[in-house]
Coordinates of C-alpha atoms in Angstrom, one line a residue:
M1 CA -7.4 -34.4 6.7
R2 CA -7.2 -37.4 4.3
P3 CA -8.8 -40.5 5.7
P4 CA -6.6 -43.3 6.9
R5 CA -5.5 -45.7 4.1
L6 CA -4.0 -49.1 4.2
T7 CA -0.3 -49.2 3.3
T8 CA 1.2 -52.1 1.3
R9 CA 1.9 -53.8 4.6
G10 CA -1.7 -53.3 5.8
L11 CA -3.0 -54.7 2.5
A12 CA -0.7 -57.7 2.8
F13 CA -1.9 -58.4 6.4
L14 CA -5.5 -58.1 5.3
A15 CA -5.0 -60.4 2.3
A16 CA -3.0 -63.0 4.2
G17 CA -5.6 -63.0 7.1
L18 CA -8.5 -63.5 4.8
A19 CA -6.7 -66.2 2.8
A20 CA -5.7 -68.0 6.0
A21 CA -9.2 -67.8 7.5
V22 CA -10.9 -69.2 4.3
A23 CA -8.3 -72.0 3.9
A24 CA -8.6 -73.0 7.6
V25 CA -12.4 -73.1 7.4
V26 CA -12.3 -75.3 4.3
L27 CA -9.6 -77.6 5.7
G28 CA -11.1 -77.7 9.2
Y29 CA -8.3 -76.0 11.3
P30 CA -10.1 -73.8 13.8
D31 CA -6.8 -72.5 15.4
I32 CA -5.5 -71.3 12.0
T33 CA -9.0 -69.7 11.5
R34 CA -8.5 -67.6 14.6
I35 CA -5.0 -66.6 13.5
G36 CA -6.4 -65.5 10.0
V37 CA -9.2 -63.5 11.6
L38 CA -6.6 -61.7 13.8
L39 CA -4.4 -60.9 10.9
A40 CA -7.4 -59.5 8.9
A41 CA -8.7 -57.6 11.9
L42 CA -5.4 -55.7 12.7
P43 CA -5.6 -53.4 9.6
V44 CA -9.3 -52.8 10.2
L45 CA -8.7 -51.8 13.8
A46 CA -5.7 -49.6 12.7
V47 CA -8.0 -47.7 10.3
L48 CA -10.7 -47.2 13.0
T49 CA -8.2 -46.0 15.6
G50 CA -6.5 -43.7 13.0
W51 CA -9.5 -41.3 13.2
R52 CA -9.2 -41.1 17.0
R53 CA -5.4 -40.4 17.0
T54 CA -5.8 -37.4 14.6
P55 CA -4.0 -34.5 16.3
R56 CA -5.4 -30.9 16.4
L57 CA -2.6 -28.6 15.5
G58 CA -2.4 -24.9 15.0
V59 CA 0.2 -23.6 12.5
R60 CA 1.4 -20.0 12.3
R61 CA 3.8 -19.0 9.6
G62 CA 5.9 -15.8 9.5
V63 CA 7.9 -14.6 6.5
A64 CA 10.7 -12.0 7.0
P65 CA 10.8 -10.0 4.8
D66 CA 7.6 -10.8 2.8
L67 CA 8.8 -8.5 -0.1
L68 CA 12.0 -9.6 -1.8
W69 CA 14.1 -8.7 -4.8
P70 CA 15.3 -11.6 -7.0
D71 CA 18.2 -13.5 -5.5
G72 CA 17.3 -12.2 -2.0
E73 CA 16.9 -14.3 1.1
A74 CA 13.7 -14.8 3.1
T75 CA 13.4 -16.5 6.5
V76 CA 10.2 -18.5 7.1
T77 CA 9.3 -19.3 10.7
L78 CA 6.8 -22.1 11.4
E79 CA 5.2 -22.3 14.8
V80 CA 3.2 -25.5 15.5
R81 CA 1.0 -25.7 18.6
N82 CA -0.9 -28.7 20.0
E83 CA -4.5 -27.6 20.3
G84 CA -5.9 -31.0 21.1
R85 CA -6.6 -32.8 24.4
R86 CA -3.8 -35.4 24.3
P87 CA -0.1 -35.3 23.5
T88 CA 0.9 -35.8 19.9
L89 CA 3.3 -38.3 18.5
P90 CA 6.5 -37.3 16.6
F91 CA 5.7 -36.4 13.0
L92 CA 7.6 -36.0 9.7
A93 CA 6.4 -32.8 8.1
A94 CA 6.9 -31.3 4.6
E95 CA 6.3 -27.7 3.6
R96 CA 4.5 -27.4 0.3
L97 CA 6.3 -24.9 -2.0
D98 CA 6.4 -23.9 -5.6
L99 CA 9.1 -25.8 -7.5
V100 CA 10.7 -22.5 -8.4
L101 CA 11.6 -22.0 -4.8
G102 CA 13.7 -25.1 -4.6
E103 CA 13.5 -28.4 -2.7
T104 CA 10.7 -29.0 -0.3
P105 CA 11.8 -28.4 3.3
R106 CA 11.3 -31.6 5.4
L107 CA 11.0 -31.1 9.2
V108 CA 10.7 -33.4 12.2
L109 CA 8.1 -32.3 14.7
P110 CA 8.8 -33.8 18.2
R111 CA 6.2 -35.0 20.7
L112 CA 4.1 -32.1 21.9
R113 CA 2.2 -31.9 25.2
V114 CA -1.2 -30.2 25.3
G115 CA -0.7 -26.5 24.6
E116 CA 3.0 -26.9 23.8
R117 CA 4.6 -25.0 20.9
H118 CA 7.5 -25.9 18.6
A119 CA 9.1 -23.4 16.2
V120 CA 11.3 -24.3 13.2
T121 CA 12.8 -22.1 10.5
Y122 CA 14.0 -22.5 6.9
R123 CA 15.4 -20.1 4.3
L124 CA 14.4 -19.4 0.7
H125 CA 16.5 -17.8 -2.1
P126 CA 14.0 -17.1 -5.0
A127 CA 15.8 -16.3 -8.3
R128 CA 12.9 -14.7 -10.2
R129 CA 9.9 -12.5 -9.6
G130 CA 6.5 -13.9 -8.8
V131 CA 4.0 -14.4 -6.0
Y132 CA 4.5 -17.7 -4.3
A133 CA 2.3 -19.6 -1.8
L134 CA 4.1 -21.0 1.2
G135 CA 2.4 -24.0 2.7
P136 CA 0.3 -25.7 3.8
L137 CA 2.3 -27.9 6.1
A138 CA 1.8 -31.5 5.2
L139 CA 2.0 -34.1 8.0
E140 CA 2.1 -37.9 7.4
L141 CA 0.5 -40.0 10.1
R142 CA 1.2 -43.7 10.5
D143 CA 0.1 -46.2 13.1
P144 CA 2.8 -48.0 15.2
F145 CA 2.7 -51.1 13.0
G146 CA 2.8 -49.2 9.7
L147 CA -0.5 -50.6 8.5
T148 CA -2.2 -47.3 7.7
R149 CA -1.2 -43.9 6.5
S150 CA -3.1 -40.6 6.5
G151 CA -2.4 -37.0 5.7
L152 CA -3.0 -33.8 7.6
E153 CA -2.5 -30.2 6.3
P154 CA -3.2 -27.8 9.3
G155 CA -3.0 -24.0 9.1
E156 CA -3.3 -21.6 6.1
Q157 CA -0.9 -20.5 3.4
A158 CA 1.4 -17.5 3.5
E159 CA 2.5 -15.4 0.6
L160 CA 6.0 -14.4 -0.6
V161 CA 6.2 -11.6 -3.2
V162 CA 9.3 -11.4 -5.3
L163 CA 9.4 -8.0 -7.1
P164 CA 10.7 -7.5 -10.6
R165 CA 14.3 -6.5 -11.3
V166 CA 14.7 -2.8 -11.4
H167 CA 17.5 -1.0 -13.2
E168 CA 18.6 2.6 -12.5
L169 CA 17.5 5.0 -15.3
G170 CA 19.8 7.8 -14.3
G171 CA 18.5 11.4 -14.3
A172 CA 16.3 11.2 -17.4
R173 CA 13.0 13.1 -17.2
L174 CA 9.9 13.0 -19.3
P175 CA 9.5 15.8 -21.9
R176 CA 7.6 18.9 -20.7
E177 CA 4.4 20.3 -22.2
G178 CA 4.0 23.9 -23.2
D179 CA 6.3 26.8 -23.8
A180 CA 6.4 27.8 -20.1
G181 CA 7.8 24.4 -19.2
D182 CA 4.8 23.3 -17.1
W183 CA 3.7 19.7 -16.9
H184 CA 0.5 18.9 -18.7
V185 CA -1.9 17.8 -16.0
P186 CA -5.4 16.9 -17.1
H187 CA -8.1 18.0 -14.8
S188 CA -11.8 18.8 -15.0
V189 CA -14.3 20.9 -13.1
A190 CA -17.9 20.0 -12.6
P191 CA -20.0 23.1 -11.6
Q192 CA -23.1 22.1 -9.8
G193 CA -26.3 22.5 -11.9
E194 CA -24.8 23.2 -15.3
D195 CA -25.8 21.2 -18.3
D196 CA -22.5 21.5 -20.1
V197 CA -20.6 20.0 -17.1
S198 CA -17.5 17.9 -17.9
T199 CA -18.5 14.2 -17.8
R200 CA -17.0 10.8 -18.4
H201 CA -18.3 7.2 -18.7
Y202 CA -19.4 5.5 -15.6
R203 CA -16.9 3.2 -14.1
Y204 CA -17.6 0.3 -11.6
G205 CA -17.4 1.7 -8.1
D206 CA -18.4 5.3 -9.0
D207 CA -20.9 7.0 -6.6
L208 CA -24.3 6.9 -8.2
R209 CA -25.0 10.4 -6.8
R210 CA -22.5 11.7 -9.4
V211 CA -24.5 10.4 -12.4
H212 CA -25.2 13.2 -14.8
W213 CA -28.7 12.4 -16.1
P214 CA -28.9 14.9 -19.0
A215 CA -25.7 13.5 -20.5
T216 CA -26.8 10.0 -19.8
A217 CA -30.1 10.5 -21.7
H218 CA -28.2 12.2 -24.5
R219 CA -25.6 9.5 -25.0
G220 CA -27.7 6.5 -24.0
Q221 CA -25.3 5.2 -21.4
L222 CA -24.4 6.1 -17.8
M223 CA -22.3 9.3 -17.5
V224 CA -20.9 10.8 -14.3
R225 CA -19.7 14.3 -13.4
Q226 CA -16.0 14.9 -13.3
E227 CA -15.2 16.3 -9.9
E228 CA -12.8 19.2 -9.4
R229 CA -9.6 17.8 -8.1
P230 CA -6.2 19.2 -7.3
A231 CA -3.7 19.1 -10.1
R232 CA -1.0 16.4 -9.9
R233 CA 1.3 14.6 -12.3
R234 CA -0.1 11.3 -13.3
A235 CA 1.4 8.7 -15.6
T236 CA -0.2 5.7 -17.1
L237 CA 2.0 2.5 -17.4
V238 CA 0.9 0.1 -20.2
L239 CA 2.2 -3.5 -20.5
D240 CA 1.9 -5.6 -23.7
S241 CA 1.5 -9.1 -22.2
R242 CA 0.2 -11.0 -25.2
A243 CA 1.7 -14.5 -25.4
R244 CA 2.0 -14.4 -29.1
A245 CA 4.0 -11.2 -29.0
H246 CA 6.8 -12.5 -26.7
W247 CA 9.6 -15.0 -27.0
G248 CA 10.0 -17.0 -23.8
T249 CA 8.6 -16.5 -20.3
D250 CA 11.7 -17.6 -18.4
E251 CA 14.2 -15.2 -16.8
D252 CA 15.9 -14.5 -20.2
G253 CA 12.7 -14.2 -22.2
S254 CA 11.3 -11.0 -23.7
F255 CA 8.3 -10.9 -21.3
E256 CA 10.5 -10.7 -18.2
W257 CA 12.5 -8.0 -19.9
A258 CA 9.3 -6.0 -20.6
V259 CA 8.1 -6.4 -17.0
S260 CA 11.5 -5.3 -15.6
A261 CA 11.6 -2.3 -18.0
L262 CA 8.1 -1.1 -16.8
A263 CA 9.1 -1.7 -13.2
S264 CA 12.2 0.5 -13.7
A265 CA 10.1 3.2 -15.2
A266 CA 7.6 3.1 -12.3
V267 CA 10.4 3.5 -9.7
H268 CA 12.0 6.3 -11.7
L269 CA 8.7 8.2 -12.1
G270 CA 7.8 7.6 -8.4
R271 CA 11.0 9.2 -7.3
Q272 CA 10.0 12.3 -9.4
G273 CA 6.7 12.6 -7.6
W274 CA 4.4 11.1 -10.3
S275 CA 1.2 9.3 -9.4
L276 CA 0.9 6.1 -11.4
S277 CA -1.8 3.9 -12.9
L278 CA -1.0 0.4 -14.2
V279 CA -2.8 -1.0 -17.2
T280 CA -2.2 -4.7 -17.8
S281 CA -4.4 -7.6 -18.8
E282 CA -4.7 -8.5 -15.1
T283 CA -5.7 -5.0 -13.9
V284 CA -8.2 -4.7 -16.7
R285 CA -9.9 -8.0 -15.9
E286 CA -10.0 -7.1 -12.2
G287 CA -11.3 -3.5 -12.9
T288 CA -8.4 -1.9 -11.0
A289 CA -6.6 -0.2 -13.9
A290 CA -7.9 3.3 -12.9
R291 CA -6.5 3.1 -9.3
V292 CA -3.8 5.6 -8.5
L293 CA -0.8 3.8 -7.1
G294 CA 2.6 4.4 -5.7
A295 CA 5.8 2.9 -7.1
E296 CA 5.8 0.0 -4.6
A297 CA 2.2 -0.9 -5.3
V298 CA 3.0 -1.0 -9.0
L299 CA 5.9 -3.4 -8.3
R300 CA 3.6 -5.6 -6.3
E301 CA 1.1 -5.7 -9.2
L302 CA 3.9 -6.4 -11.8
A303 CA 5.1 -9.3 -9.6
R304 CA 1.8 -11.0 -10.5
A305 CA 2.0 -10.2 -14.2
Q306 CA 1.6 -13.2 -16.5
V307 CA 1.5 -13.6 -20.3
D308 CA -2.1 -13.4 -21.6
W309 CA -3.6 -15.2 -24.6
G310 CA -6.1 -12.4 -25.2
D311 CA -6.0 -9.3 -27.4
L312 CA -4.3 -5.9 -26.8
D313 CA -7.4 -3.9 -27.5
P314 CA -9.0 -4.1 -23.9
V315 CA -5.7 -2.8 -22.5
L316 CA -5.5 0.1 -25.0
H317 CA -9.2 1.0 -24.4
A318 CA -8.6 1.1 -20.6
A319 CA -5.5 3.3 -21.1
R320 CA -7.4 5.8 -23.3
E321 CA -10.0 6.2 -20.5
L322 CA -7.5 7.5 -17.9
P323 CA -6.5 11.1 -17.5
A324 CA -2.7 11.3 -17.6
G325 CA 0.1 13.7 -18.3
A326 CA 2.3 10.9 -19.6
V327 CA 2.0 7.4 -20.9
V328 CA 4.8 4.9 -20.8
A329 CA 4.2 1.7 -22.7
V330 CA 6.3 -1.5 -23.2
A331 CA 5.5 -3.5 -26.3
T332 CA 7.2 -5.8 -28.9
D333 CA 7.8 -5.1 -32.5
H334 CA 5.9 -8.4 -33.3
D335 CA 2.7 -6.7 -34.4
E336 CA 3.0 -3.4 -36.3
P337 CA -0.8 -2.7 -36.4
A338 CA -1.0 -3.1 -32.7
L339 CA 1.8 -0.5 -32.3
R340 CA -0.2 1.9 -34.4
R341 CA -3.2 1.4 -32.0
L342 CA -0.9 2.4 -29.2
V343 CA -0.8 6.0 -30.4
P344 CA -4.4 6.9 -29.5
A345 CA -3.8 5.6 -26.0
R346 CA -1.9 8.8 -25.2
P347 CA -4.2 11.7 -24.2
Y348 CA -3.9 14.8 -26.3
G349 CA -0.9 16.9 -25.1
A350 CA 0.5 14.2 -22.9
A351 CA 4.1 13.0 -23.1
G352 CA 4.6 9.5 -24.5
V353 CA 7.4 7.0 -24.2
L354 CA 7.5 3.6 -25.9
L355 CA 10.0 1.0 -24.9
L356 CA 10.1 -1.3 -27.9
V357 CA 11.3 -4.9 -27.4
R358 CA 12.9 -6.5 -30.5
A359 CA 11.4 -9.9 -30.3
E360 CA 13.7 -11.6 -32.8
T361 CA 16.7 -10.9 -30.7
F362 CA 15.2 -12.9 -27.9
A363 CA 14.4 -15.7 -30.3
R364 CA 18.2 -15.9 -30.9
G365 CA 18.8 -15.9 -27.2
A366 CA 20.2 -12.3 -27.1
L367 CA 19.1 -9.4 -25.0
A368 CA 17.1 -6.6 -26.5
A369 CA 17.8 -2.9 -26.2
P370 CA 15.1 -0.3 -25.6
A371 CA 14.0 2.2 -28.3
G372 CA 12.2 5.3 -27.2
A373 CA 9.5 6.9 -29.3

């Protein structure tokens, strides 16, 4: 809670009271002195009593649905409960929202008895993807004379996730590997006790019991055994989110097109039974790029994607470390050397698809068309 503060009226009362009291003492008018002291004391008493009148409110916020596509509708339900020991006064409340979600909903909360609940609803129509915080609820408290003002923000925030736009890709399938038409599925076997066991670099979160000490001593860095695991199709999705490579971050910018393209690929591959890994600047920083995800989880992650001022190399390095039967990357034609560095990100024998964004067409305000490679 913000402490009670004097309003303009309260400051005027205080100044007028002090001025009247000083003038009356100087001129010798005791009755006016008492009036001045009373005027000056009213704002002070209002500040002191403002602490005692602070209500204890519990706020619960429900969002249905909490996952949306752009231009969808979500209904937010606010339930306010008086958890204090005395009834509350009527309040004017405002729900704090991101500017992208539209105007701030303003609500009137009636007088609540002890333990009484009051529910209000409002609707949102977000137009673009993102993860938006809903709340907290901001209450403005005033004394009956309007001399003080204080703020209260009870309860916690809720979250609304707006997924990227997804476009239907038809019946296209990734190219197959091998003459027999089998999918290339990288896998490795770690026989217990053998020195030439398949190993890889240690990743944060790996079980230390899997550390392969001979390989660690040979290479000078922690190496772990590759466990035998059932074969499955796994695709790596790579997003070029460099700010200097894109034109515009609004709905019609190249970055939003790139996110939408990768989201469409994730849904398409998920329907075909592929397990997915998402490599972006966010997942690399958070150490989650190696996680195996479903299509919906990928869409949730892409809803959070933002342009990054860093380099593409950490993303490419993380992509090279992942075993995959296919790599799908979205990049711009802004930086040809970076495109050449994309090639080693595809494991040997794996299928590769590059969706190339022609940045100059976005600079002219036109839409770009994908080019496969």
